[in-house]
Amino acid sequence: HDTLTLSSASTDHTLDMKRTKGLLLVLIENAPDSLTRVDEQIDHVEQYINRSTAYSGETSINKSFTQTFAPFAALQTWVAPTVDNKKSTFRLTLFAQNKATPYSILPDIELIIKRNEITVIRVNFVPDGVEIWIYLYGSWQKLHNMDITTIN
């Protein structure tokens, strides 16, 4: 075992650590000015990890982003891996300025989150709606093409 001493007299000490999470990166492109909040929900991810890096339990992650999304934003979430023998469910909910009710809940995306890996989802606003893409196996794959008429 390593011992970490916290005092002004101690010298630098390097600990061997393993990464235990993956990165979920959501790219928002060509967002309208009225988009002011995005809620993210990720289900079926590991809840606990022990010293031997064995995972246990299952949980969900809920996160809200309030910022300027137009015309581009990158939303980052460090997340534990998907529970074994399951797929994580990812959902984005979009809110317009000063609105408590969402104007759109994007379709659920099933994915597998792995530790030490980056999962990238792209949400591209086009004139007549929203395209949802995921980066898999070295190329972009379109998952959904939604019609959204007005965002107020």
PDB file of C-alpha atoms in Angstrom:
ATOM      1  CA  HIS A   1       0.000   0.000   0.000  1.00  0.00           C
ATOM      2  CA  ASP A   2       1.051   3.573  -0.646  1.00  0.00           C
ATOM      3  CA  THR A   3       0.818   6.075   2.159  1.00  0.00           C
ATOM      4  CA  LEU A   4       0.042   9.650   1.281  1.00  0.00           C
ATOM      5  CA  THR A   5       1.241  12.168   3.856  1.00  0.00           C
ATOM      6  CA  LEU A   6      -0.251  15.631   3.722  1.00  0.00           C
ATOM      7  CA  SER A   7       2.115  18.098   5.332  1.00  0.00           C
ATOM      8  CA  SER A   8       4.208  21.047   4.243  1.00  0.00           C
ATOM      9  CA  ALA A   9       7.400  19.071   4.962  1.00  0.00           C
ATOM     10  CA  SER A  10       6.583  16.104   2.722  1.00  0.00           C
ATOM     11  CA  THR A  11       7.976  15.759  -0.761  1.00  0.00           C
ATOM     12  CA  ASP A  12       6.154  14.833  -3.954  1.00  0.00           C
ATOM     13  CA  HIS A  13       4.842  11.281  -4.126  1.00  0.00           C
ATOM     14  CA  THR A  14       3.437   9.554  -7.175  1.00  0.00           C
ATOM     15  CA  LEU A  15       0.582   7.097  -6.734  1.00  0.00           C
ATOM     16  CA  ASP A  16      -0.266   4.433  -9.272  1.00  0.00           C
ATOM     17  CA  MET A  17      -3.927   4.977 -10.148  1.00  0.00           C
ATOM     18  CA  LYS A  18      -6.251   3.446 -12.710  1.00  0.00           C
ATOM     19  CA  ARG A  19      -8.919   5.416 -14.467  1.00  0.00           C
ATOM     20  CA  THR A  20     -12.312   4.167 -13.426  1.00  0.00           C
ATOM     21  CA  LYS A  21     -14.596   6.225 -15.655  1.00  0.00           C
ATOM     22  CA  GLY A  22     -15.241   6.996 -19.273  1.00  0.00           C
ATOM     23  CA  LEU A  23     -16.051  10.347 -20.848  1.00  0.00           C
ATOM     24  CA  LEU A  24     -19.408  11.049 -22.472  1.00  0.00           C
ATOM     25  CA  LEU A  25     -19.048  14.054 -24.747  1.00  0.00           C
ATOM     26  CA  VAL A  26     -22.163  15.635 -26.266  1.00  0.00           C
ATOM     27  CA  LEU A  27     -21.554  18.151 -29.047  1.00  0.00           C
ATOM     28  CA  ILE A  28     -24.387  20.629 -29.622  1.00  0.00           C
ATOM     29  CA  GLU A  29     -24.128  22.231 -33.074  1.00  0.00           C
ATOM     30  CA  ASN A  30     -26.080  25.066 -34.714  1.00  0.00           C
ATOM     31  CA  ALA A  31     -28.262  25.477 -31.617  1.00  0.00           C
ATOM     32  CA  PRO A  32     -30.905  28.212 -31.679  1.00  0.00           C
ATOM     33  CA  ASP A  33     -30.435  31.225 -29.388  1.00  0.00           C
ATOM     34  CA  SER A  34     -33.552  30.191 -27.431  1.00  0.00           C
ATOM     35  CA  LEU A  35     -31.941  26.943 -26.165  1.00  0.00           C
ATOM     36  CA  THR A  36     -30.847  27.729 -22.607  1.00  0.00           C
ATOM     37  CA  ARG A  37     -30.939  24.428 -20.724  1.00  0.00           C
ATOM     38  CA  VAL A  38     -30.159  20.805 -21.541  1.00  0.00           C
ATOM     39  CA  ASP A  39     -30.900  17.999 -19.088  1.00  0.00           C
ATOM     40  CA  GLU A  40     -28.991  14.757 -19.454  1.00  0.00           C
ATOM     41  CA  GLN A  41     -30.018  11.389 -18.034  1.00  0.00           C
ATOM     42  CA  ILE A  42     -27.892   8.224 -18.177  1.00  0.00           C
ATOM     43  CA  ASP A  43     -29.299   4.965 -16.802  1.00  0.00           C
ATOM     44  CA  HIS A  44     -27.687   1.580 -16.042  1.00  0.00           C
ATOM     45  CA  VAL A  45     -24.198   2.667 -15.000  1.00  0.00           C
ATOM     46  CA  GLU A  46     -22.079   1.226 -12.215  1.00  0.00           C
ATOM     47  CA  GLN A  47     -22.523   2.797  -8.784  1.00  0.00           C
ATOM     48  CA  TYR A  48     -19.554   1.649  -6.662  1.00  0.00           C
ATOM     49  CA  ILE A  49     -15.968   0.555  -7.177  1.00  0.00           C
ATOM     50  CA  ASN A  50     -13.689  -1.165  -4.648  1.00  0.00           C
ATOM     51  CA  ARG A  51      -9.892  -1.129  -4.251  1.00  0.00           C
ATOM     52  CA  SER A  52      -9.564  -4.000  -6.715  1.00  0.00           C
ATOM     53  CA  THR A  53     -11.457  -1.914  -9.313  1.00  0.00           C
ATOM     54  CA  ALA A  54     -14.428  -4.278  -9.151  1.00  0.00           C
ATOM     55  CA  TYR A  55     -17.702  -2.479  -9.811  1.00  0.00           C
ATOM     56  CA  SER A  56     -21.010  -3.122  -8.050  1.00  0.00           C
ATOM     57  CA  GLY A  57     -24.479  -1.636  -7.831  1.00  0.00           C
ATOM     58  CA  GLU A  58     -26.400   0.262 -10.470  1.00  0.00           C
ATOM     59  CA  THR A  59     -27.377   3.913 -10.631  1.00  0.00           C
ATOM     60  CA  SER A  60     -28.557   6.707 -12.898  1.00  0.00           C
ATOM     61  CA  ILE A  61     -26.951  10.082 -13.524  1.00  0.00           C
ATOM     62  CA  ASN A  62     -28.978  13.262 -13.968  1.00  0.00           C
ATOM     63  CA  LYS A  63     -27.195  16.455 -14.925  1.00  0.00           C
ATOM     64  CA  SER A  64     -28.378  19.899 -16.072  1.00  0.00           C
ATOM     65  CA  PHE A  65     -26.391  22.253 -18.247  1.00  0.00           C
ATOM     66  CA  THR A  66     -27.378  25.916 -18.279  1.00  0.00           C
ATOM     67  CA  GLN A  67     -25.212  27.982 -20.552  1.00  0.00           C
ATOM     68  CA  THR A  68     -25.112  29.558 -23.957  1.00  0.00           C
ATOM     69  CA  PHE A  69     -25.473  26.754 -26.463  1.00  0.00           C
ATOM     70  CA  ALA A  70     -25.698  28.782 -29.674  1.00  0.00           C
ATOM     71  CA  PRO A  71     -24.099  28.120 -32.029  1.00  0.00           C
ATOM     72  CA  PHE A  72     -21.882  25.408 -30.446  1.00  0.00           C
ATOM     73  CA  ALA A  73     -21.361  23.765 -27.049  1.00  0.00           C
ATOM     74  CA  ALA A  74     -19.546  20.708 -25.738  1.00  0.00           C
ATOM     75  CA  LEU A  75     -21.104  19.008 -22.705  1.00  0.00           C
ATOM     76  CA  GLN A  76     -18.778  16.693 -20.773  1.00  0.00           C
ATOM     77  CA  THR A  77     -19.769  14.048 -18.247  1.00  0.00           C
ATOM     78  CA  TRP A  78     -17.334  11.645 -16.605  1.00  0.00           C
ATOM     79  CA  VAL A  79     -19.320   8.493 -16.019  1.00  0.00           C
ATOM     80  CA  ALA A  80     -18.767   5.002 -14.631  1.00  0.00           C
ATOM     81  CA  PRO A  81     -19.050   2.132 -17.101  1.00  0.00           C
ATOM     82  CA  THR A  82     -22.284   0.529 -18.209  1.00  0.00           C
ATOM     83  CA  VAL A  83     -23.451  -2.307 -15.975  1.00  0.00           C
ATOM     84  CA  ASP A  84     -22.317  -5.728 -17.272  1.00  0.00           C
ATOM     85  CA  ASN A  85     -24.766  -7.438 -19.634  1.00  0.00           C
ATOM     86  CA  LYS A  86     -26.824  -4.253 -20.077  1.00  0.00           C
ATOM     87  CA  LYS A  87     -26.823  -1.139 -22.226  1.00  0.00           C
ATOM     88  CA  SER A  88     -26.928   2.366 -20.814  1.00  0.00           C
ATOM     89  CA  THR A  89     -29.857   4.536 -21.839  1.00  0.00           C
ATOM     90  CA  PHE A  90     -28.994   8.150 -22.661  1.00  0.00           C
ATOM     91  CA  ARG A  91     -31.637  10.884 -22.930  1.00  0.00           C
ATOM     92  CA  LEU A  92     -31.422  14.629 -23.595  1.00  0.00           C
ATOM     93  CA  THR A  93     -34.211  17.042 -22.734  1.00  0.00           C
ATOM     94  CA  LEU A  94     -34.136  20.519 -24.315  1.00  0.00           C
ATOM     95  CA  PHE A  95     -35.550  23.668 -22.725  1.00  0.00           C
ATOM     96  CA  ALA A  96     -36.180  27.119 -24.171  1.00  0.00           C
ATOM     97  CA  GLN A  97     -35.435  30.310 -22.280  1.00  0.00           C
ATOM     98  CA  ASN A  98     -37.661  30.913 -19.211  1.00  0.00           C
ATOM     99  CA  LYS A  99     -39.644  27.687 -19.783  1.00  0.00           C
ATOM    100  CA  ALA A 100     -40.170  24.981 -17.154  1.00  0.00           C
ATOM    101  CA  THR A 101     -41.633  22.533 -19.663  1.00  0.00           C
ATOM    102  CA  PRO A 102     -39.255  21.045 -22.241  1.00  0.00           C
ATOM    103  CA  TYR A 103     -39.880  21.750 -25.890  1.00  0.00           C
ATOM    104  CA  SER A 104     -38.298  18.464 -26.873  1.00  0.00           C
ATOM    105  CA  ILE A 105     -37.164  15.191 -25.381  1.00  0.00           C
ATOM    106  CA  LEU A 106     -34.805  13.560 -27.832  1.00  0.00           C
ATOM    107  CA  PRO A 107     -35.212   9.824 -28.472  1.00  0.00           C
ATOM    108  CA  ASP A 108     -33.412   7.496 -26.083  1.00  0.00           C
ATOM    109  CA  ILE A 109     -30.019   6.271 -27.246  1.00  0.00           C
ATOM    110  CA  GLU A 110     -28.723   2.911 -26.102  1.00  0.00           C
ATOM    111  CA  LEU A 111     -24.949   2.740 -25.735  1.00  0.00           C
ATOM    112  CA  ILE A 112     -22.198   1.004 -23.837  1.00  0.00           C
ATOM    113  CA  ILE A 113     -19.909   3.234 -21.813  1.00  0.00           C
ATOM    114  CA  LYS A 114     -16.483   1.793 -21.049  1.00  0.00           C
ATOM    115  CA  ARG A 115     -13.817   3.022 -18.679  1.00  0.00           C
ATOM    116  CA  ASN A 116     -10.892   4.825 -20.338  1.00  0.00           C
ATOM    117  CA  GLU A 117     -12.941   5.458 -23.490  1.00  0.00           C
ATOM    118  CA  ILE A 118     -14.624   8.512 -24.947  1.00  0.00           C
ATOM    119  CA  THR A 119     -18.177   8.229 -26.262  1.00  0.00           C
ATOM    120  CA  VAL A 120     -19.198  11.118 -28.533  1.00  0.00           C
ATOM    121  CA  ILE A 121     -22.760  12.069 -29.477  1.00  0.00           C
ATOM    122  CA  ARG A 122     -23.477  14.982 -31.825  1.00  0.00           C
ATOM    123  CA  VAL A 123     -26.784  16.864 -31.773  1.00  0.00           C
ATOM    124  CA  ASN A 124     -26.976  19.018 -34.897  1.00  0.00           C
ATOM    125  CA  PHE A 125     -29.807  21.503 -35.331  1.00  0.00           C
ATOM    126  CA  VAL A 126     -30.798  21.771 -38.994  1.00  0.00           C
ATOM    127  CA  PRO A 127     -33.445  24.117 -40.519  1.00  0.00           C
ATOM    128  CA  ASP A 128     -36.302  21.622 -40.140  1.00  0.00           C
ATOM    129  CA  GLY A 129     -35.254  19.701 -37.022  1.00  0.00           C
ATOM    130  CA  VAL A 130     -32.468  17.872 -35.236  1.00  0.00           C
ATOM    131  CA  GLU A 131     -30.034  15.186 -36.346  1.00  0.00           C
ATOM    132  CA  ILE A 132     -28.478  12.898 -33.741  1.00  0.00           C
ATOM    133  CA  TRP A 133     -25.155  11.225 -34.538  1.00  0.00           C
ATOM    134  CA  ILE A 134     -22.774   8.929 -32.641  1.00  0.00           C
ATOM    135  CA  TYR A 135     -19.099   8.353 -33.358  1.00  0.00           C
ATOM    136  CA  LEU A 136     -18.530   4.598 -33.702  1.00  0.00           C
ATOM    137  CA  TYR A 137     -15.726   2.564 -35.191  1.00  0.00           C
ATOM    138  CA  GLY A 138     -13.929   5.592 -36.626  1.00  0.00           C
ATOM    139  CA  SER A 139     -16.883   7.270 -38.368  1.00  0.00           C
ATOM    140  CA  TRP A 140     -20.094   9.187 -37.643  1.00  0.00           C
ATOM    141  CA  GLN A 141     -23.327   7.141 -37.708  1.00  0.00           C
ATOM    142  CA  LYS A 142     -26.698   8.907 -37.904  1.00  0.00           C
ATOM    143  CA  LEU A 143     -29.104   7.618 -35.251  1.00  0.00           C
ATOM    144  CA  HIS A 144     -32.116   9.922 -35.595  1.00  0.00           C
ATOM    145  CA  ASN A 145     -33.522  12.695 -37.751  1.00  0.00           C
ATOM    146  CA  MET A 146     -36.290  14.577 -35.900  1.00  0.00           C
ATOM    147  CA  ASP A 147     -38.632  17.291 -37.098  1.00  0.00           C
ATOM    148  CA  ILE A 148     -38.905  20.267 -34.742  1.00  0.00           C
ATOM    149  CA  THR A 149     -40.817  23.191 -36.155  1.00  0.00           C
ATOM    150  CA  THR A 150     -40.441  26.032 -33.631  1.00  0.00           C
ATOM    151  CA  ILE A 151     -38.385  26.590 -30.523  1.00  0.00           C
ATOM    152  CA  ASN A 152     -39.826  29.370 -28.401  1.00  0.00           C
TER     153      ASN A 152
END
